[in-house]
């Protein structure tokens, strides 16, 4: 090794290492705290969005429930008298009584919680009511109303019960909670009568 090469080797080993701006920033405590804070804010925001999505809109859930009750009541009034089976008409009359009682409690709560607010259901609830009407109308024309009426009302009862269960947990009004629980218990008894209905019995 010549003298020049030796000097170059010594100067290279003594030359300070170049540090990047990023590594300098990472060593800065204020920068670290800022990054952690921003990360926590983002995490809290994401969790908040997830929880709000799971919670849903209590007001709209209530409106949908009220509209579904009204639609089910109209369906019973329209088709109960056209049903041939006296047994199914009896089930239907019992259901109408439960729905009427629940509707009254729901109207009372609505007047307290949402005075002067126009109550409207979502498009899904409106579409479901239209499909129910169309299916029952077709069944009446084709001569198998009893079977379809029993099956459709068994489904409506299941949906109403699911909505009641949800509202019992989300609405804090004790009186209305009791009314919903009473309705739920009554519907759970009558649901099987519709679900197991057979024209041959």
Short mmCIF file of C-alpha atoms in Angstrom, two decimals:
data_model
loop_
_atom_site.label_atom_id
_atom_site.label_comp_id
_atom_site.label_asym_id
_atom_site.label_seq_id
_atom_site.Cartn_x
_atom_site.Cartn_y
_atom_site.Cartn_z
CA UNK A 1 0.00 0.00 0.00
CA UNK A 2 1.52 3.39 -0.99
CA UNK A 3 1.46 6.45 1.23
CA UNK A 4 -1.46 8.07 -0.59
CA UNK A 5 -3.67 5.01 -0.25
CA UNK A 6 -2.77 4.74 3.43
CA UNK A 7 -3.68 8.42 4.04
CA UNK A 8 -6.97 7.97 2.19
CA UNK A 9 -7.84 4.97 4.37
CA UNK A 10 -7.11 6.90 7.57
CA UNK A 11 -9.11 9.95 6.48
CA UNK A 12 -12.09 7.77 5.49
CA UNK A 13 -12.15 6.04 8.88
CA UNK A 14 -12.04 9.39 10.69
CA UNK A 15 -14.73 11.05 8.49
CA UNK A 16 -18.02 11.54 10.41
CA UNK A 17 -20.90 9.40 9.19
CA UNK A 18 -23.58 11.27 7.30
CA UNK A 19 -26.93 11.04 9.03
CA UNK A 20 -30.14 11.41 7.10
CA UNK A 21 -32.73 14.01 8.05
CA UNK A 22 -35.22 11.22 8.77
CA UNK A 23 -33.00 9.49 11.31
CA UNK A 24 -32.41 12.87 12.91
CA UNK A 25 -36.13 13.45 13.20
CA UNK A 26 -36.69 10.01 14.65
CA UNK A 27 -34.24 10.79 17.43
CA UNK A 28 -36.21 13.96 18.26
CA UNK A 29 -38.56 13.28 21.22
CA UNK A 30 -41.09 15.96 20.20
CA UNK A 31 -41.38 14.40 16.76
CA UNK A 32 -41.95 10.94 18.31
CA UNK A 33 -44.67 12.27 20.61
CA UNK A 34 -46.36 14.05 17.67
CA UNK A 35 -46.40 10.85 15.59
CA UNK A 36 -47.84 8.82 18.49
CA UNK A 37 -50.52 11.47 19.17
CA UNK A 38 -51.61 11.59 15.52
CA UNK A 39 -51.71 7.78 15.45
CA UNK A 40 -53.90 7.67 18.56
CA UNK A 41 -56.30 10.24 17.11
CA UNK A 42 -56.65 8.18 13.93
CA UNK A 43 -57.22 5.00 15.95
CA UNK A 44 -59.86 6.66 18.15
CA UNK A 45 -61.61 8.05 15.06
CA UNK A 46 -61.71 4.61 13.38
CA UNK A 47 -63.05 2.94 16.55
CA UNK A 48 -65.68 5.68 16.89
CA UNK A 49 -66.83 5.13 13.32
CA UNK A 50 -67.08 1.37 13.86
CA UNK A 51 -69.05 1.77 17.09
CA UNK A 52 -71.43 4.33 15.61
CA UNK A 53 -72.03 1.99 12.67
CA UNK A 54 -72.82 -0.87 15.03
CA UNK A 55 -75.09 1.28 17.17
CA UNK A 56 -77.06 2.49 14.18
CA UNK A 57 -79.61 5.28 14.14
CA UNK A 58 -82.02 4.77 17.06
CA UNK A 59 -84.41 7.42 15.76
CA UNK A 60 -84.67 5.82 12.31
CA UNK A 61 -84.97 2.34 13.84
CA UNK A 62 -87.95 3.61 15.83
CA UNK A 63 -89.52 5.26 12.76
CA UNK A 64 -89.09 2.06 10.73
CA UNK A 65 -90.70 0.07 13.55
CA UNK A 66 -93.71 2.38 13.72
CA UNK A 67 -94.19 2.31 9.94
CA UNK A 68 -93.92 -1.50 9.91
CA UNK A 69 -96.56 -1.74 12.65
CA UNK A 70 -98.89 0.51 10.63
CA UNK A 71 -98.29 -1.50 7.45
CA UNK A 72 -98.92 -4.81 9.22
CA UNK A 73 -102.13 -3.46 10.71
CA UNK A 74 -103.33 -2.36 7.24
CA UNK A 75 -102.49 -5.80 5.84
CA UNK A 76 -104.54 -7.54 8.53
CA UNK A 77 -107.53 -5.24 7.94
CA UNK A 78 -107.34 -5.80 4.18
CA UNK A 79 -106.98 -9.59 4.13
CA UNK A 80 -108.25 -11.07 7.40
CA UNK A 81 -111.86 -11.13 6.18
CA UNK A 82 -110.81 -12.88 2.97
CA UNK A 83 -109.11 -15.79 4.74
CA UNK A 84 -111.14 -19.03 4.53
CA UNK A 85 -109.83 -20.82 7.63
CA UNK A 86 -111.68 -19.80 10.81
CA UNK A 87 -108.65 -20.90 12.80
CA UNK A 88 -106.35 -18.60 10.83
CA UNK A 89 -108.85 -15.74 11.18
CA UNK A 90 -108.77 -16.29 14.94
CA UNK A 91 -104.95 -16.14 14.97
CA UNK A 92 -105.13 -13.01 12.85
CA UNK A 93 -107.60 -11.33 15.22
CA UNK A 94 -105.29 -12.05 18.16
CA UNK A 95 -102.36 -10.61 16.22
CA UNK A 96 -104.40 -7.51 15.37
CA UNK A 97 -105.08 -6.93 19.07
CA UNK A 98 -101.36 -7.19 19.94
CA UNK A 99 -100.39 -4.89 17.06
CA UNK A 100 -103.06 -2.36 18.08
CA UNK A 101 -101.83 -2.27 21.67
CA UNK A 102 -98.20 -1.90 20.57
CA UNK A 103 -99.14 0.82 18.07
CA UNK A 104 -100.87 2.83 20.80
CA UNK A 105 -97.81 2.63 23.06
CA UNK A 106 -95.59 3.53 20.10
CA UNK A 107 -97.75 6.54 19.20
CA UNK A 108 -97.65 7.71 22.83
CA UNK A 109 -93.86 7.46 22.89
CA UNK A 110 -93.55 9.20 19.52
CA UNK A 111 -95.61 12.16 20.75
CA UNK A 112 -93.21 12.54 23.71
CA UNK A 113 -89.90 11.82 22.01
CA UNK A 114 -90.50 13.24 18.53
CA UNK A 115 -93.27 15.86 18.72
CA UNK A 116 -94.11 17.61 15.44
CA UNK A 117 -91.75 15.31 13.51
CA UNK A 118 -93.05 13.60 10.37
CA UNK A 119 -92.38 9.91 10.83
CA UNK A 120 -91.28 8.07 7.70
CA UNK A 121 -89.71 4.68 7.16
CA UNK A 122 -86.69 3.92 5.04
CA UNK A 123 -86.99 2.79 1.45
CA UNK A 124 -86.41 -0.81 2.56
CA UNK A 125 -89.50 -0.74 4.83
CA UNK A 126 -91.65 0.83 2.09
CA UNK A 127 -90.45 -1.73 -0.45
CA UNK A 128 -91.15 -4.60 1.97
CA UNK A 129 -94.73 -3.36 2.46
CA UNK A 130 -95.25 -3.17 -1.32
CA UNK A 131 -93.91 -6.71 -1.82
CA UNK A 132 -96.16 -8.02 0.96
CA UNK A 133 -99.21 -6.41 -0.63
CA UNK A 134 -98.32 -7.75 -4.08
CA UNK A 135 -97.71 -11.29 -2.80
CA UNK A 136 -101.01 -11.39 -0.90
CA UNK A 137 -102.92 -9.91 -3.82
CA UNK A 138 -101.49 -12.56 -6.16
CA UNK A 139 -102.29 -15.30 -3.64
CA UNK A 140 -105.90 -14.11 -3.37
CA UNK A 141 -106.32 -14.15 -7.16
CA UNK A 142 -104.75 -17.60 -7.48
CA UNK A 143 -106.77 -19.16 -4.65
CA UNK A 144 -104.10 -19.89 -2.04
CA UNK A 145 -104.41 -16.85 0.20
CA UNK A 146 -104.58 -18.74 3.51
CA UNK A 147 -101.22 -20.45 3.04
CA UNK A 148 -99.42 -17.29 1.91
CA UNK A 149 -101.14 -15.11 4.52
CA UNK A 150 -99.99 -17.41 7.34
CA UNK A 151 -96.43 -17.61 6.01
CA UNK A 152 -96.11 -13.87 5.39
CA UNK A 153 -97.50 -12.90 8.79
CA UNK A 154 -95.20 -15.39 10.52
CA UNK A 155 -92.32 -13.57 8.82
CA UNK A 156 -93.69 -10.11 9.75
CA UNK A 157 -94.02 -11.21 13.38
CA UNK A 158 -90.36 -12.35 13.38
CA UNK A 159 -89.20 -9.01 11.98
CA UNK A 160 -91.33 -7.02 14.45
CA UNK A 161 -89.95 -9.09 17.34
CA UNK A 162 -86.37 -8.49 16.17
CA UNK A 163 -87.03 -4.75 15.96
CA UNK A 164 -88.66 -4.75 19.40
CA UNK A 165 -85.66 -6.54 20.89
CA UNK A 166 -83.36 -3.91 19.40
CA UNK A 167 -85.48 -0.99 20.63
CA UNK A 168 -85.78 -2.41 24.15
CA UNK A 169 -81.98 -2.15 24.41
CA UNK A 170 -81.61 1.27 22.78
CA UNK A 171 -84.61 3.28 24.05
CA UNK A 172 -84.35 4.41 27.66
CA UNK A 173 -88.04 5.15 28.33
CA UNK A 174 -89.04 2.55 30.97
CA UNK A 175 -92.78 2.66 30.22
CA UNK A 176 -92.25 2.10 26.51
CA UNK A 177 -89.69 -0.64 27.20
CA UNK A 178 -92.33 -2.50 29.24
CA UNK A 179 -94.88 -2.13 26.42
CA UNK A 180 -92.38 -3.49 23.89
CA UNK A 181 -91.44 -6.40 26.15
CA UNK A 182 -95.12 -7.27 26.66
CA UNK A 183 -95.67 -7.17 22.90
CA UNK A 184 -92.57 -9.31 22.31
CA UNK A 185 -93.76 -11.94 24.79
CA UNK A 186 -97.26 -12.06 23.24
CA UNK A 187 -95.90 -12.29 19.69
CA UNK A 188 -93.55 -15.12 20.66
CA UNK A 189 -96.61 -17.16 21.71
CA UNK A 190 -98.67 -16.51 18.58
CA UNK A 191 -95.83 -16.73 16.05
CA UNK A 192 -95.78 -20.54 16.08
CA UNK A 193 -99.51 -20.64 15.30
CA UNK A 194 -98.87 -18.84 12.01
CA UNK A 195 -95.61 -20.67 11.26
CA UNK A 196 -97.16 -24.12 11.74
CA UNK A 197 -100.49 -23.35 10.05
CA UNK A 198 -101.63 -25.92 7.52
CA UNK A 199 -104.80 -25.80 5.46
CA UNK A 200 -105.14 -29.58 5.80
CA UNK A 201 -105.46 -29.52 9.60
#
